[in-house]
């Protein structure tokens, strides 16, 4: 094996893939798109209060350093010279919001994650200020007013965190999504770090005009955001700055390597799947599930609950491409929940084994609306439910229902996409960590009733970031010309059930979704004030606790 690796020729490109659940660093051969080596580190999520989701920005940064270091060590063991790494791209979880001190380099609060719901009352009060006949927020950004996007998270930090308020007053504060935090830190931090973002990440803040490709003064005034804390917006493929290695990173050979690609993770996957033509689409199965369809140079606005977003802009002088996007909040996160919260599996991989044991949910349906429902409903009052339970139901059926839930949610956004585009997709290109689960892929083909096509190398998000970095002006080691793009081998899953059965299962799922809505009738205040529970009788809590305890013991197989 080592001998064949010695034969690797030509330039290499690295990619940081910083997701909600984990961080990875991957290195590709720019001539063949072959993945040569990688390293992955899981990231902790913190849930300080119900509906709150946070991460430690310093842990995220250190995980990037660790992944770079370990990958470089692995390349050394394969006799691959890391000085051949000519560029680095960054792909990241989008919308997650960080504010830090530009003088000390210290975060001023934890990163507020895209899934976080604490800003629901802010969203409700802001929505009252938008004229019904002139939704300028949606027309400028392509986005509905939602807790999902960065502007309301930043507004919360400005309203509630004294350190942030003081730093803004003293002109020390910088805001960014995860890409900005990483690029600033990797290019020197307090010693000349570059404060920038790219158009794809900027388009997810709700402060960015997707037509003019600039921060929008009216939007910043509406949300009360000082424009001086915002990063400079650049294209997705250009040299932003050079790597300045932290004292904690031994991989000194990467010193001076340009960081020259930056894409939000879903845009990166669209590029990595080579969906460069109008009408091409992909679905990524990660913490959430995200279906993007390239709409070319035209902003297409959805009538069916999808988002309009920037797909990519691969160079300063290159045209911008747009996409329609269907966003599902909880996909892989439901597997993590079964592992960490219910304890019915020890590793995420076990879910496939459990589901295989029964081959059916036996009428059990799981709607994992932990953060409300995203596309196509945009219903913040929804909460997760498991229904259709009988005494026969066991943890295997719940595992199967969890996988089905991912597929049903994809069906809902695919249906919306087909209605908006007018031309139904003939097959679905997929990627992301969950696609290694063959039962999930077959279920997805059955529920969509079209073939599901999966690349043999599933790391398309990192590949997209590497392609953007390698193709940047001044780097030029990766050609994006159609004739130069490497052919990708695919695995194909064909529907194996009849269309009628597929429709029956889907219509039952939709009944379950309706039952999940309106669960939260009064939004709790953002301060976490528990007073909304005071009117509930003590018996409610006792009975609820007993039911939950008995249910958890039953599901886990405890007698």
Coordinates of N, CA and C in Angstrom, one line a residue, residues 95-98 100 136 140-141 143 149-152 154 174-181 195-223 225-235 262 310:
X95 N -24.8 29.4 9.9 CA -25.6 30.2 10.8 C -25.1 30.2 12.2
X96 N -24.4 29.2 12.7 CA -23.9 29.2 14.1 C -23.1 30.5 14.3
X97 N -23.3 31.2 15.4 CA -22.9 32.6 15.6 C -21.8 32.7 16.7
X98 N -20.7 33.4 16.4 CA -19.6 33.6 17.3 C -19.3 35.1 17.4
X100 N -16.2 37.5 19.2 CA -15.0 37.4 19.9 C -14.3 38.7 20.0
X136 N -39.7 42.8 3.3 CA -38.4 43.2 2.8 C -37.3 42.2 3.3
X140 N -35.1 40.4 0.3 CA -33.7 40.8 0.2 C -32.8 39.6 0.5
X141 N -33.2 38.7 1.5 CA -32.4 37.6 1.9 C -32.8 36.2 1.4
X143 N -34.9 34.4 2.9 CA -35.1 33.6 4.1 C -36.3 34.0 4.9
X149 N -31.5 31.5 11.7 CA -30.5 32.3 11.1 C -29.7 33.2 12.1
X150 N -28.6 33.7 11.6 CA -27.6 34.4 12.6 C -28.1 35.7 13.2
X151 N -28.8 36.5 12.4 CA -29.1 37.9 12.9 C -29.8 37.9 14.2
X152 N -30.8 37.0 14.4 CA -31.5 37.0 15.7 C -30.6 36.4 16.8
X154 N -27.4 36.9 17.0 CA -26.5 38.0 17.3 C -27.2 39.1 18.1
X174 N -15.7 41.3 17.2 CA -15.9 40.8 15.9 C -17.0 39.7 15.9
X175 N -17.8 39.8 14.9 CA -18.8 38.7 14.7 C -18.5 37.9 13.5
X176 N -18.8 36.6 13.6 CA -18.7 35.7 12.4 C -19.4 34.4 12.6
X177 N -19.7 33.8 11.5 CA -20.1 32.4 11.5 C -18.8 31.6 11.7
X178 N -18.9 30.3 11.8 CA -17.8 29.4 12.1 C -16.6 29.6 11.1
X179 N -16.9 29.8 9.9 CA -15.8 30.0 8.9 C -15.0 31.2 9.2
X180 N -15.7 32.3 9.6 CA -14.9 33.6 9.9 C -14.0 33.4 11.1
X181 N -14.6 32.7 12.2 CA -13.8 32.4 13.4 C -12.6 31.6 13.0
X195 N -10.4 38.9 8.8 CA -11.8 38.8 9.3 C -12.6 38.8 8.0
X196 N -13.0 37.7 7.5 CA -13.8 37.6 6.3 C -14.8 36.4 6.3
X197 N -15.7 36.4 5.4 CA -16.6 35.3 5.2 C -16.8 35.2 3.7
X198 N -17.5 34.2 3.2 CA -17.8 34.1 1.8 C -19.3 34.3 1.6
X199 N -19.7 34.5 0.3 CA -21.1 34.8 0.0 C -22.1 33.8 0.5
X200 N -21.7 32.5 0.5 CA -22.6 31.4 0.9 C -22.9 31.5 2.4
X201 N -21.9 31.8 3.2 CA -22.2 31.9 4.6 C -22.8 33.2 5.0
X202 N -22.5 34.3 4.3 CA -23.1 35.6 4.5 C -24.6 35.5 4.2
X203 N -24.9 34.7 3.2 CA -26.4 34.6 2.8 C -27.2 33.9 3.8
X204 N -26.6 33.4 4.9 CA -27.4 32.7 5.9 C -27.5 33.5 7.2
X205 N -27.1 34.7 7.2 CA -27.1 35.5 8.4 C -28.4 36.3 8.5
X206 N -29.1 36.6 7.4 CA -30.3 37.4 7.3 C -29.9 38.9 7.4
X207 N -28.6 39.2 7.2 CA -28.2 40.6 7.1 C -27.6 40.9 5.7
X208 N -27.7 39.9 4.8 CA -27.0 40.0 3.5 C -28.0 40.1 2.4
X209 N -27.8 41.0 1.5 CA -28.6 41.2 0.3 C -28.1 40.3 -0.7
X210 N -28.9 39.2 -1.1 CA -28.4 38.2 -2.0 C -28.4 38.7 -3.4
X211 N -29.0 39.9 -3.7 CA -29.0 40.4 -5.1 C -27.8 41.3 -5.3
X212 N -27.5 42.2 -4.3 CA -26.3 43.1 -4.5 C -25.1 42.4 -3.9
X213 N -25.2 41.3 -3.2 CA -24.1 40.6 -2.6 C -23.3 41.5 -1.6
X214 N -24.0 42.2 -0.8 CA -23.4 43.1 0.2 C -24.2 43.0 1.5
X215 N -23.6 43.4 2.6 CA -24.3 43.6 3.8 C -25.3 44.7 3.6
X216 N -26.5 44.6 4.1 CA -27.6 45.5 3.8 C -27.9 46.4 4.9
X217 N -27.8 47.7 4.7 CA -27.9 48.7 5.8 C -29.3 48.6 6.4
X218 N -30.3 48.5 5.6 CA -31.7 48.4 6.1 C -31.9 47.2 7.0
X219 N -31.4 46.1 6.6 CA -31.5 44.9 7.4 C -30.7 45.0 8.7
X220 N -29.5 45.6 8.7 CA -28.7 45.8 9.9 C -29.4 46.7 10.9
X221 N -30.1 47.8 10.3 CA -30.8 48.7 11.2 C -32.1 48.0 11.8
X222 N -32.7 47.2 11.0 CA -33.9 46.5 11.4 C -33.6 45.5 12.6
X223 N -32.5 44.8 12.5 CA -32.1 43.9 13.6 C -31.2 44.6 14.6
X225 N -28.0 45.7 14.3 CA -26.6 45.2 14.3 C -25.7 46.2 13.8
X226 N -24.6 46.6 14.6 CA -23.6 47.5 14.1 C -22.8 46.9 13.0
X227 N -22.7 47.6 11.8 CA -22.1 47.0 10.7 C -20.6 46.8 10.8
X228 N -20.0 47.6 11.7 CA -18.5 47.5 11.9 C -18.0 46.2 12.5
X229 N -18.9 45.4 13.0 CA -18.5 44.1 13.6 C -18.6 42.9 12.6
X230 N -19.1 43.2 11.4 CA -19.3 42.2 10.4 C -18.1 41.9 9.6
X231 N -17.9 40.7 9.1 CA -16.7 40.3 8.3 C -16.8 40.9 6.9
X232 N -15.6 41.0 6.2 CA -15.6 41.4 4.8 C -16.2 40.1 4.0
X233 N -17.0 40.4 3.0 CA -17.6 39.3 2.2 C -16.7 39.1 1.0
X234 N -16.3 37.9 0.8 CA -15.5 37.5 -0.4 C -16.2 36.4 -1.2
X235 N -15.6 36.1 -2.3 CA -16.1 35.0 -3.1 C -15.8 33.7 -2.4
X262 N -13.8 28.8 0.6 CA -14.7 28.9 1.8 C -16.1 28.7 1.3
X310 N -27.6 31.6 -1.7 CA -26.5 31.7 -2.6 C -25.8 30.3 -2.7

